[in-house]
Amino acid sequence: EAGVTQFPSHSVIEKGQTVTLRCDPISGHDNLYWYRRVMGKEIKFLLHFVKESKQDESGMPNNRFLAERTGGTYSTLKVQPAELEDSGVYFCASSPKDGRVYEQYFGPGTRLTVT
Amino acid sequence: AQSVTQPDIHITVSEGASLELRCNYSYGATPYLFWYVQSPGQGLQLLLKYFSGDTLVQGIKGFEAEFKRSQSSFNLRKPSVHWSDAAEYFCAVGGPEYNFNKFYFGSGTKLNVKP
């Protein structure tokens, strides 16, 4: 079983530019989550999809962040325009819909550097 | 606000020595507790989880953790550390009292292993 994959692994952009991060969850997992870790601090929840619907986006920092999950498969997280404080590691996770819903499987993360 | 505290930012132990990483959560009668490990260049890997029942749980790679409700703690232990255990460890809490599928993470503990 392939794990959660994320692309790119690392992105360096200038302030004001746009970046799109992609996450491919484990096949068959209805739940998809985005988290972010900024400057060695705690990993913080951004949002949660159930299939293609946003279940909880309470952690999204502001309207410069847009997450989509078309067709309920892969998800993208777009930052437009990027600011310096957006730098960090963005993790994606997925979990099944059955009794193991609380077992979140994480990808390797995308390290975003905004200069 | 919900929070998870990992008081030790860095820990160094000698190979073969025992290890205990501390984790405290802020509230909840029925927390779901997790320990994840992130090795360099890798994603977050689930080491073990506690939902209910026996308060001493066994995980992968020889790790175990003990849930102590009276202390709101979920400390991770290993009797004999191997050099390959050098990584960053994250404690997380989730469950029905924590906005369902949203996880709250600690800031992480970096483990160094001396030869």
PDB file of C-alpha atoms in Angstrom, chain B:
ATOM      1  CA  ALA B   1      -7.328  26.277  24.697  1.00  0.00           C
ATOM      2  CA  GLN B   2      -6.361  22.753  23.953  1.00  0.00           C
ATOM      3  CA  SER B   3      -2.621  22.142  24.146  1.00  0.00           C
ATOM      4  CA  VAL B   4      -0.019  19.471  24.288  1.00  0.00           C
ATOM      5  CA  THR B   5       3.226  20.084  26.123  1.00  0.00           C
ATOM      6  CA  GLN B   6       6.495  18.369  25.417  1.00  0.00           C
ATOM      7  CA  PRO B   7       8.813  20.025  27.927  1.00  0.00           C
ATOM      8  CA  ASP B   8      12.061  18.679  26.511  1.00  0.00           C
ATOM      9  CA  ILE B   9      13.113  20.276  23.235  1.00  0.00           C
ATOM     10  CA  HIS B  10      16.339  18.274  22.938  1.00  0.00           C
ATOM     11  CA  ILE B  11      17.409  15.081  24.662  1.00  0.00           C
ATOM     12  CA  THR B  12      20.706  13.231  24.289  1.00  0.00           C
ATOM     13  CA  VAL B  13      21.119   9.672  25.479  1.00  0.00           C
ATOM     14  CA  SER B  14      23.823   7.086  25.005  1.00  0.00           C
ATOM     15  CA  GLU B  15      23.156   4.089  22.832  1.00  0.00           C
ATOM     16  CA  GLY B  16      21.823   1.277  24.983  1.00  0.00           C
ATOM     17  CA  ALA B  17      20.503   3.613  27.659  1.00  0.00           C
ATOM     18  CA  SER B  18      16.844   3.904  28.533  1.00  0.00           C
ATOM     19  CA  LEU B  19      14.675   6.723  27.246  1.00  0.00           C
ATOM     20  CA  GLU B  20      11.615   8.566  28.464  1.00  0.00           C
ATOM     21  CA  LEU B  21      10.018  11.414  26.549  1.00  0.00           C
ATOM     22  CA  ARG B  22       7.423  13.440  28.360  1.00  0.00           C
ATOM     23  CA  CYS B  23       4.028  14.572  27.117  1.00  0.00           C
ATOM     24  CA  ASN B  24       1.189  16.324  28.902  1.00  0.00           C
ATOM     25  CA  TYR B  25      -2.193  17.322  27.463  1.00  0.00           C
ATOM     26  CA  SER B  26      -4.376  20.104  28.724  1.00  0.00           C
ATOM     27  CA  TYR B  27      -7.813  18.571  29.135  1.00  0.00           C
ATOM     28  CA  GLY B  28     -10.195  15.807  28.257  1.00  0.00           C
ATOM     29  CA  ALA B  29     -11.843  12.900  29.994  1.00  0.00           C
ATOM     30  CA  THR B  30     -11.299  10.538  27.074  1.00  0.00           C
ATOM     31  CA  PRO B  31      -8.348  11.751  25.040  1.00  0.00           C
ATOM     32  CA  TYR B  32      -7.037   9.747  22.149  1.00  0.00           C
ATOM     33  CA  LEU B  33      -3.257   9.943  22.430  1.00  0.00           C
ATOM     34  CA  PHE B  34      -0.579   9.344  19.862  1.00  0.00           C
ATOM     35  CA  TRP B  35       3.169   9.380  19.467  1.00  0.00           C
ATOM     36  CA  TYR B  36       4.706  10.023  16.058  1.00  0.00           C
ATOM     37  CA  VAL B  37       8.326   9.970  14.987  1.00  0.00           C
ATOM     38  CA  GLN B  38       9.916  11.902  12.158  1.00  0.00           C
ATOM     39  CA  SER B  39      13.292  10.760  10.908  1.00  0.00           C
ATOM     40  CA  PRO B  40      15.277  13.091   8.662  1.00  0.00           C
ATOM     41  CA  GLY B  41      13.666  13.334   5.231  1.00  0.00           C
ATOM     42  CA  GLN B  42      10.772  11.146   6.268  1.00  0.00           C
ATOM     43  CA  GLY B  43       7.143  11.752   7.093  1.00  0.00           C
ATOM     44  CA  LEU B  44       5.538  11.382  10.476  1.00  0.00           C
ATOM     45  CA  GLN B  45       5.322   7.723  11.380  1.00  0.00           C
ATOM     46  CA  LEU B  46       2.836   6.513  13.967  1.00  0.00           C
ATOM     47  CA  LEU B  47       4.652   4.776  16.828  1.00  0.00           C
ATOM     48  CA  LEU B  48       1.686   3.956  19.019  1.00  0.00           C
ATOM     49  CA  LYS B  49      -1.753   5.108  20.058  1.00  0.00           C
ATOM     50  CA  TYR B  50      -4.041   4.970  23.056  1.00  0.00           C
ATOM     51  CA  PHE B  51      -7.815   5.101  22.824  1.00  0.00           C
ATOM     52  CA  SER B  52      -9.018   3.224  25.887  1.00  0.00           C
ATOM     53  CA  GLY B  53      -8.385   0.147  28.004  1.00  0.00           C
ATOM     54  CA  ASP B  54      -4.962  -0.924  29.203  1.00  0.00           C
ATOM     55  CA  THR B  55      -3.043   2.221  30.015  1.00  0.00           C
ATOM     56  CA  LEU B  56       0.295   0.741  28.956  1.00  0.00           C
ATOM     57  CA  VAL B  57       0.450   0.476  25.191  1.00  0.00           C
ATOM     58  CA  GLN B  58       3.066  -1.139  23.046  1.00  0.00           C
ATOM     59  CA  GLY B  59       4.160   0.284  19.750  1.00  0.00           C
ATOM     60  CA  ILE B  60       6.558  -0.361  16.946  1.00  0.00           C
ATOM     61  CA  LYS B  61      10.347  -0.338  17.220  1.00  0.00           C
ATOM     62  CA  GLY B  62      10.252  -1.419  20.875  1.00  0.00           C
ATOM     63  CA  PHE B  63       8.526   1.715  22.159  1.00  0.00           C
ATOM     64  CA  GLU B  64       5.821   1.829  24.788  1.00  0.00           C
ATOM     65  CA  ALA B  65       3.812   4.588  26.428  1.00  0.00           C
ATOM     66  CA  GLU B  66       1.796   4.847  29.582  1.00  0.00           C
ATOM     67  CA  PHE B  67      -1.364   6.891  29.971  1.00  0.00           C
ATOM     68  CA  LYS B  68      -1.755   8.420  33.426  1.00  0.00           C
ATOM     69  CA  ARG B  69      -5.075  10.180  33.729  1.00  0.00           C
ATOM     70  CA  SER B  70      -4.275  11.706  37.120  1.00  0.00           C
ATOM     71  CA  GLN B  71      -1.229  13.420  35.626  1.00  0.00           C
ATOM     72  CA  SER B  72      -2.694  14.109  32.177  1.00  0.00           C
ATOM     73  CA  SER B  73       0.412  12.483  30.791  1.00  0.00           C
ATOM     74  CA  PHE B  74       1.336  10.052  28.048  1.00  0.00           C
ATOM     75  CA  ASN B  75       5.073   9.498  28.321  1.00  0.00           C
ATOM     76  CA  LEU B  76       6.983   7.507  25.739  1.00  0.00           C
ATOM     77  CA  ARG B  77       9.616   4.992  26.853  1.00  0.00           C
ATOM     78  CA  LYS B  78      12.155   2.631  25.407  1.00  0.00           C
ATOM     79  CA  PRO B  79      14.377   0.401  27.569  1.00  0.00           C
ATOM     80  CA  SER B  80      17.402   0.441  25.273  1.00  0.00           C
ATOM     81  CA  VAL B  81      17.943   3.103  22.647  1.00  0.00           C
ATOM     82  CA  HIS B  82      19.501   2.322  19.277  1.00  0.00           C
ATOM     83  CA  TRP B  83      21.396   4.821  17.124  1.00  0.00           C
ATOM     84  CA  SER B  84      18.609   4.577  14.538  1.00  0.00           C
ATOM     85  CA  ASP B  85      16.171   6.052  17.073  1.00  0.00           C
ATOM     86  CA  ALA B  86      17.720   9.491  16.599  1.00  0.00           C
ATOM     87  CA  ALA B  87      14.799  11.535  15.263  1.00  0.00           C
ATOM     88  CA  GLU B  88      12.166  14.014  16.330  1.00  0.00           C
ATOM     89  CA  TYR B  89       9.224  12.751  18.353  1.00  0.00           C
ATOM     90  CA  PHE B  90       5.787  14.305  18.498  1.00  0.00           C
ATOM     91  CA  CYS B  91       2.986  13.705  20.941  1.00  0.00           C
ATOM     92  CA  ALA B  92      -0.555  14.380  19.735  1.00  0.00           C
ATOM     93  CA  VAL B  93      -4.042  14.327  21.179  1.00  0.00           C
ATOM     94  CA  GLY B  94      -7.342  13.940  19.399  1.00  0.00           C
ATOM     95  CA  GLY B  95     -10.702  12.296  19.710  1.00  0.00           C
ATOM     96  CA  PRO B  96     -14.333  13.256  20.156  1.00  0.00           C
ATOM     97  CA  GLU B  97     -13.588  15.912  22.779  1.00  0.00           C
ATOM     98  CA  TYR B  98     -11.069  17.568  20.496  1.00  0.00           C
ATOM     99  CA  ASN B  99     -13.211  18.568  17.548  1.00  0.00           C
ATOM    100  CA  PHE B 100     -13.307  15.075  16.193  1.00  0.00           C
ATOM    101  CA  ASN B 101     -10.594  14.478  13.648  1.00  0.00           C
ATOM    102  CA  LYS B 102      -8.429  17.483  14.454  1.00  0.00           C
ATOM    103  CA  PHE B 103      -5.162  16.564  16.140  1.00  0.00           C
ATOM    104  CA  TYR B 104      -3.259  18.819  18.508  1.00  0.00           C
ATOM    105  CA  PHE B 105       0.485  18.319  18.553  1.00  0.00           C
ATOM    106  CA  GLY B 106       3.280  19.185  20.913  1.00  0.00           C
ATOM    107  CA  SER B 107       6.339  21.097  19.751  1.00  0.00           C
ATOM    108  CA  GLY B 108       8.390  17.950  19.410  1.00  0.00           C
ATOM    109  CA  THR B 109      11.455  16.501  21.148  1.00  0.00           C
ATOM    110  CA  LYS B 110      14.658  15.963  19.190  1.00  0.00           C
ATOM    111  CA  LEU B 111      16.495  12.867  20.292  1.00  0.00           C
ATOM    112  CA  ASN B 112      20.230  12.551  19.785  1.00  0.00           C
ATOM    113  CA  VAL B 113      21.905   9.218  20.419  1.00  0.00           C
ATOM    114  CA  LYS B 114      25.570   9.129  21.447  1.00  0.00           C
ATOM    115  CA  PRO B 115      27.641   6.124  20.364  1.00  0.00           C
TER     116      PRO B 115
END
